[in-house]
mmCIF file of C-alpha atoms in Angstrom:
data_model
loop_
_atom_site.group_PDB
_atom_site.id
_atom_site.type_symbol
_atom_site.label_atom_id
_atom_site.label_comp_id
_atom_site.label_asym_id
_atom_site.label_seq_id
_atom_site.Cartn_x
_atom_site.Cartn_y
_atom_site.Cartn_z
ATOM 1 C CA GLY I 1 -97.467 -85.532 220.788
ATOM 2 C CA ASN I 2 -98.985 -85.670 224.379
ATOM 3 C CA SER I 3 -99.190 -88.986 226.203
ATOM 4 C CA VAL I 4 -99.635 -89.795 229.812
ATOM 5 C CA THR I 5 -98.696 -93.238 230.732
ATOM 6 C CA GLN I 6 -100.219 -94.929 233.906
ATOM 7 C CA MET I 7 -99.210 -98.383 235.680
ATOM 8 C CA GLU I 8 -101.676 -101.158 235.115
ATOM 9 C CA GLY I 9 -104.164 -102.452 236.793
ATOM 10 C CA PRO I 10 -106.050 -103.872 238.417
ATOM 11 C CA VAL I 11 -104.636 -103.005 241.642
ATOM 12 C CA THR I 12 -106.302 -105.086 244.796
ATOM 13 C CA LEU I 13 -105.331 -103.790 248.712
ATOM 14 C CA SER I 14 -106.267 -104.435 251.664
ATOM 15 C CA GLU I 15 -107.979 -101.622 253.854
ATOM 16 C CA GLU I 16 -105.490 -98.856 254.917
ATOM 17 C CA ALA I 17 -102.525 -100.088 252.740
ATOM 18 C CA PHE I 18 -100.723 -97.842 251.531
ATOM 19 C CA LEU I 19 -101.815 -96.832 247.481
ATOM 20 C CA THR I 20 -99.277 -95.948 244.615
ATOM 21 C CA ILE I 21 -100.045 -95.289 240.992
ATOM 22 C CA ASN I 22 -97.489 -94.026 239.036
ATOM 23 C CA CYS I 23 -98.154 -91.935 235.692
ATOM 24 C CA THR I 24 -95.476 -90.605 233.736
ATOM 25 C CA TYR I 25 -96.212 -87.936 230.849
ATOM 26 C CA THR I 26 -94.517 -86.750 227.805
ATOM 27 C CA ALA I 27 -94.868 -83.049 226.767
ATOM 28 C CA THR I 28 -93.218 -79.885 225.360
ATOM 29 C CA GLY I 29 -92.908 -77.295 227.802
ATOM 30 C CA TYR I 30 -94.918 -77.127 231.202
ATOM 31 C CA PRO I 31 -98.017 -78.457 230.928
ATOM 32 C CA SER I 32 -100.850 -79.013 233.879
ATOM 33 C CA LEU I 33 -101.704 -82.518 235.154
ATOM 34 C CA PHE I 34 -104.611 -84.260 236.645
ATOM 35 C CA TRP I 35 -106.092 -87.124 238.614
ATOM 36 C CA TYR I 36 -109.408 -88.206 238.299
ATOM 37 C CA VAL I 37 -111.231 -90.748 239.824
ATOM 38 C CA GLN I 38 -114.276 -92.378 238.510
ATOM 39 C CA TYR I 39 -116.171 -94.357 240.650
ATOM 40 C CA PRO I 40 -118.675 -97.501 239.426
ATOM 41 C CA GLY I 41 -121.745 -96.380 237.139
ATOM 42 C CA GLU I 42 -120.383 -92.533 237.035
ATOM 43 C CA GLY I 43 -118.712 -89.799 235.322
ATOM 44 C CA LEU I 44 -115.064 -88.646 236.322
ATOM 45 C CA GLN I 45 -114.665 -86.375 239.207
ATOM 46 C CA LEU I 46 -111.369 -83.812 239.683
ATOM 47 C CA LEU I 47 -109.645 -85.871 242.299
ATOM 48 C CA LEU I 48 -106.659 -82.884 242.234
ATOM 49 C CA LYS I 49 -104.198 -81.097 240.008
ATOM 50 C CA ALA I 50 -101.171 -79.048 239.473
ATOM 51 C CA THR I 51 -99.760 -76.552 237.452
ATOM 52 C CA LYS I 52 -96.064 -76.100 238.032
ATOM 53 C CA ALA I 53 -92.828 -77.690 238.482
ATOM 54 C CA ASP I 54 -92.950 -79.053 242.551
ATOM 55 C CA ASP I 55 -96.357 -78.125 243.136
ATOM 56 C CA LYS I 56 -98.527 -80.699 244.815
ATOM 57 C CA GLY I 57 -101.959 -80.903 244.473
ATOM 58 C CA SER I 58 -103.990 -82.984 247.411
ATOM 59 C CA ASN I 59 -107.208 -83.963 248.142
ATOM 60 C CA LYS I 60 -109.477 -86.375 250.370
ATOM 61 C CA GLY I 61 -106.216 -88.172 251.531
ATOM 62 C CA PHE I 62 -104.518 -88.309 248.201
ATOM 63 C CA GLU I 63 -101.396 -86.329 246.713
ATOM 64 C CA ALA I 64 -99.534 -86.005 243.643
ATOM 65 C CA THR I 65 -96.200 -83.814 243.118
ATOM 66 C CA TYR I 66 -95.367 -82.526 240.273
ATOM 67 C CA ARG I 67 -91.808 -83.763 239.636
ATOM 68 C CA LYS I 68 -90.811 -81.974 235.918
ATOM 69 C CA GLU I 69 -86.979 -83.810 235.922
ATOM 70 C CA THR I 70 -88.804 -87.667 235.847
ATOM 71 C CA THR I 71 -91.645 -85.738 233.819
ATOM 72 C CA SER I 72 -94.585 -87.848 237.074
ATOM 73 C CA PHE I 73 -97.129 -87.179 238.756
ATOM 74 C CA HIS I 74 -97.564 -90.114 240.946
ATOM 75 C CA LEU I 75 -100.648 -90.557 243.331
ATOM 76 C CA GLU I 76 -100.040 -91.493 246.902
ATOM 77 C CA LYS I 77 -102.316 -92.503 249.667
ATOM 78 C CA GLY I 78 -100.915 -93.610 252.782
ATOM 79 C CA SER I 79 -104.184 -95.570 254.072
ATOM 80 C CA VAL I 80 -106.904 -96.588 251.878
ATOM 81 C CA GLN I 81 -110.637 -97.201 252.538
ATOM 82 C CA VAL I 82 -112.706 -99.532 250.652
ATOM 83 C CA SER I 83 -114.598 -96.544 249.375
ATOM 84 C CA ASP I 84 -111.577 -95.341 247.257
ATOM 85 C CA SER I 85 -112.230 -98.487 245.313
ATOM 86 C CA ALA I 86 -112.316 -96.727 241.706
ATOM 87 C CA VAL I 87 -110.619 -95.846 238.462
ATOM 88 C CA TYR I 88 -108.205 -93.146 238.559
ATOM 89 C CA PHE I 89 -107.159 -91.401 235.512
ATOM 90 C CA CYS I 90 -103.560 -89.177 235.552
ATOM 91 C CA ALA I 91 -104.288 -87.111 232.313
ATOM 92 C CA LEU I 92 -102.029 -83.737 231.177
ATOM 93 C CA LYS I 93 -103.232 -80.237 229.137
ATOM 94 C CA GLN I 94 -100.709 -78.252 226.890
ATOM 95 C CA THR I 95 -100.675 -74.818 228.675
ATOM 96 C CA THR I 96 -101.121 -73.084 225.342
ATOM 97 C CA ASN I 97 -103.169 -73.526 222.384
ATOM 98 C CA ASP I 98 -104.598 -76.590 223.309
ATOM 99 C CA TYR I 99 -108.097 -77.246 225.089
ATOM 100 C CA LYS I 100 -108.244 -80.906 225.333
ATOM 101 C CA LEU I 101 -106.536 -83.207 227.926
ATOM 102 C CA SER I 102 -104.619 -86.418 226.985
ATOM 103 C CA PHE I 103 -105.683 -89.093 229.329
ATOM 104 C CA GLY I 104 -103.894 -92.594 230.427
ATOM 105 C CA ALA I 105 -105.335 -95.888 230.248
ATOM 106 C CA GLY I 106 -106.680 -95.864 233.491
ATOM 107 C CA THR I 107 -105.536 -97.953 236.587
ATOM 108 C CA THR I 108 -108.302 -99.958 238.664
ATOM 109 C CA VAL I 109 -108.165 -100.176 242.405
ATOM 110 C CA THR I 110 -110.032 -102.428 244.851
ATOM 111 C CA VAL I 111 -109.572 -102.168 248.529
ATOM 112 C CA ARG I 112 -110.995 -105.228 250.215
ATOM 113 C CA ALA I 113 -111.958 -104.448 254.232
ATOM 114 C CA GLU E 1 -123.359 -79.906 242.737
ATOM 115 C CA ALA E 2 -123.001 -81.484 238.896
ATOM 116 C CA ASP E 3 -123.220 -78.371 236.583
ATOM 117 C CA ILE E 4 -122.904 -80.483 233.686
ATOM 118 C CA TYR E 5 -126.276 -82.725 232.963
ATOM 119 C CA GLN E 6 -126.320 -85.200 230.394
ATOM 120 C CA THR E 7 -129.928 -87.509 229.749
ATOM 121 C CA PRO E 8 -130.555 -90.235 229.728
ATOM 122 C CA ARG E 9 -128.644 -91.870 232.162
ATOM 123 C CA TYR E 10 -129.615 -95.212 230.677
ATOM 124 C CA LEU E 11 -130.869 -96.346 227.123
ATOM 125 C CA VAL E 12 -132.342 -99.323 225.623
ATOM 126 C CA ILE E 13 -132.998 -99.260 222.057
ATOM 127 C CA GLY E 14 -133.114 -101.282 218.469
ATOM 128 C CA THR E 15 -130.978 -101.313 216.356
ATOM 129 C CA GLY E 16 -131.904 -99.068 213.176
ATOM 130 C CA LYS E 17 -133.179 -95.986 215.733
ATOM 131 C CA LYS E 18 -132.220 -92.291 215.528
ATOM 132 C CA ILE E 19 -131.206 -91.359 219.009
ATOM 133 C CA THR E 20 -130.037 -88.107 220.552
ATOM 134 C CA LEU E 21 -127.813 -87.736 223.894
ATOM 135 C CA GLU E 22 -128.208 -84.687 225.599
ATOM 136 C CA CYS E 23 -125.801 -82.875 227.465
ATOM 137 C CA SER E 24 -126.327 -79.563 229.200
ATOM 138 C CA GLN E 25 -123.645 -77.159 231.143
ATOM 139 C CA THR E 26 -124.529 -73.849 233.488
ATOM 140 C CA MET E 27 -121.046 -72.761 233.703
ATOM 141 C CA GLY E 28 -120.773 -70.542 230.252
ATOM 142 C CA HIS E 29 -118.242 -73.004 228.963
ATOM 143 C CA ASP E 30 -117.379 -72.624 225.652
ATOM 144 C CA LYS E 31 -114.899 -75.567 225.176
ATOM 145 C CA MET E 32 -117.374 -78.943 225.436
ATOM 146 C CA TYR E 33 -116.447 -82.429 224.391
ATOM 147 C CA TRP E 34 -117.625 -85.912 223.788
ATOM 148 C CA TYR E 35 -116.096 -89.268 224.850
ATOM 149 C CA GLN E 36 -116.789 -92.587 224.551
ATOM 150 C CA GLN E 37 -115.772 -95.719 226.754
ATOM 151 C CA ASP E 38 -116.100 -98.607 227.621
ATOM 152 C CA PRO E 39 -116.792 -99.224 231.790
ATOM 153 C CA GLY E 40 -114.054 -98.619 233.472
ATOM 154 C CA MET E 41 -111.498 -98.197 230.041
ATOM 155 C CA GLU E 42 -110.012 -96.059 228.018
ATOM 156 C CA LEU E 43 -111.238 -92.576 227.180
ATOM 157 C CA HIS E 44 -111.300 -92.033 223.563
ATOM 158 C CA LEU E 45 -112.621 -88.541 222.524
ATOM 159 C CA ILE E 46 -115.528 -88.429 219.407
ATOM 160 C CA HIS E 47 -116.201 -84.978 219.227
ATOM 161 C CA TYR E 48 -115.533 -81.312 220.571
ATOM 162 C CA SER E 49 -116.458 -77.707 220.248
ATOM 163 C CA TYR E 50 -114.616 -74.394 220.976
ATOM 164 C CA GLY E 51 -117.891 -72.477 220.309
ATOM 165 C CA VAL E 52 -120.820 -71.965 219.630
ATOM 166 C CA ASN E 53 -121.326 -72.874 215.040
ATOM 167 C CA SER E 54 -117.998 -74.855 216.101
ATOM 168 C CA THR E 55 -117.675 -78.518 215.747
ATOM 169 C CA GLU E 56 -114.839 -81.132 215.207
ATOM 170 C CA LYS E 57 -114.062 -84.365 215.065
ATOM 171 C CA GLY E 58 -111.986 -86.255 218.255
ATOM 172 C CA ASP E 59 -109.079 -88.843 217.348
ATOM 173 C CA LEU E 60 -111.648 -91.776 217.473
ATOM 174 C CA SER E 61 -113.863 -92.519 213.919
ATOM 175 C CA SER E 62 -117.412 -92.055 215.417
ATOM 176 C CA GLU E 63 -120.537 -92.269 213.257
ATOM 177 C CA SER E 64 -122.154 -89.924 215.850
ATOM 178 C CA THR E 65 -122.867 -86.343 214.850
ATOM 179 C CA VAL E 66 -123.001 -82.932 217.300
ATOM 180 C CA SER E 67 -124.056 -79.450 216.824
ATOM 181 C CA ARG E 68 -123.726 -76.709 219.162
ATOM 182 C CA ILE E 69 -126.543 -73.552 218.460
ATOM 183 C CA ARG E 70 -126.065 -72.975 221.869
ATOM 184 C CA THR E 71 -123.043 -72.373 224.292
ATOM 185 C CA GLU E 72 -125.094 -74.313 226.863
ATOM 186 C CA HIS E 73 -126.024 -77.044 224.965
ATOM 187 C CA PHE E 74 -123.805 -80.048 222.784
ATOM 188 C CA PRO E 75 -126.398 -82.876 222.048
ATOM 189 C CA LEU E 76 -124.967 -85.933 220.161
ATOM 190 C CA THR E 77 -126.618 -88.056 217.424
ATOM 191 C CA LEU E 78 -126.915 -91.094 216.017
ATOM 192 C CA GLU E 79 -128.760 -91.607 213.132
ATOM 193 C CA SER E 80 -128.860 -95.441 213.046
ATOM 194 C CA ALA E 81 -127.904 -96.928 216.090
ATOM 195 C CA ARG E 82 -126.104 -100.605 215.673
ATOM 196 C CA PRO E 83 -125.216 -103.140 218.700
ATOM 197 C CA SER E 84 -121.438 -101.710 218.070
ATOM 198 C CA HIS E 85 -122.447 -98.099 218.916
ATOM 199 C CA THR E 86 -123.267 -99.790 222.943
ATOM 200 C CA SER E 87 -121.360 -97.799 225.475
ATOM 201 C CA GLN E 88 -120.815 -95.119 227.456
ATOM 202 C CA TYR E 89 -120.525 -91.764 226.645
ATOM 203 C CA LEU E 90 -119.437 -89.078 228.717
ATOM 204 C CA CYS E 91 -119.731 -85.219 227.967
ATOM 205 C CA ALA E 92 -117.323 -82.965 229.511
ATOM 206 C CA SER E 93 -116.621 -78.933 229.727
ATOM 207 C CA MET E 94 -113.365 -76.888 229.985
ATOM 208 C CA ALA E 95 -113.187 -73.457 231.681
ATOM 209 C CA ALA E 96 -110.110 -71.779 231.299
ATOM 210 C CA ASN E 97 -106.868 -72.434 232.588
ATOM 211 C CA TYR E 98 -108.706 -75.967 234.622
ATOM 212 C CA GLY E 99 -109.736 -79.198 233.686
ATOM 213 C CA TYR E 100 -112.952 -81.077 232.338
ATOM 214 C CA THR E 101 -115.588 -80.738 234.749
ATOM 215 C CA PHE E 102 -117.755 -83.805 233.797
ATOM 216 C CA GLY E 103 -121.177 -85.386 233.046
ATOM 217 C CA SER E 104 -122.440 -88.146 235.216
ATOM 218 C CA GLY E 105 -122.844 -90.172 231.436
ATOM 219 C CA THR E 106 -125.299 -91.865 229.259
ATOM 220 C CA ARG E 107 -124.590 -95.603 229.590
ATOM 221 C CA LEU E 108 -126.004 -96.922 225.674
ATOM 222 C CA THR E 109 -127.398 -100.326 225.130
ATOM 223 C CA VAL E 110 -128.097 -101.107 221.076
ATOM 224 C CA VAL E 111 -130.355 -104.288 221.046
#
């Protein structure tokens, strides 16, 4: 079956530091991959996505590249801000006949001023 | 700009009460989902629906029930709330080849 493994948290960083959150997946075929962000007290928001190998998703300074050869979709941001403090979820969706996302366990990121 | 709405945002209720958590979306999506989540923790799928009159149980066993009488509406009901039901409940819907759109969630506390 499908599964997503995320780097365990919590992660604590200083402002302007570089952030990487590792995500690897197990799936058949060519799934679509997503990163969601959840700010305190809120639901999840789509941060970025990639639908095929070598695609790079980007949004709000965050980037992730779909690596088929390493089955990975690591999230990166070059210079974090306090406002980036949140929980980040990696997720995948099989392309055919499966309409449920498989989520990782989430990684809590805290950015200190 | 949310197109999926959950009410109430917060609910504190006594043990044994019946409650219904509302979820509505204006995007015309056929596919809708309910997740249970302790704050900041893993998401657990408890119910989903792929269209009107279609409902299925998710991966996590839940004492709640759902209905899907209209495309836009997917309410979740607990017949008799217990403290173990205290959690955050997230509703989501899905467009064809995109991911989910989530509501803001309902934070339920059963005392």
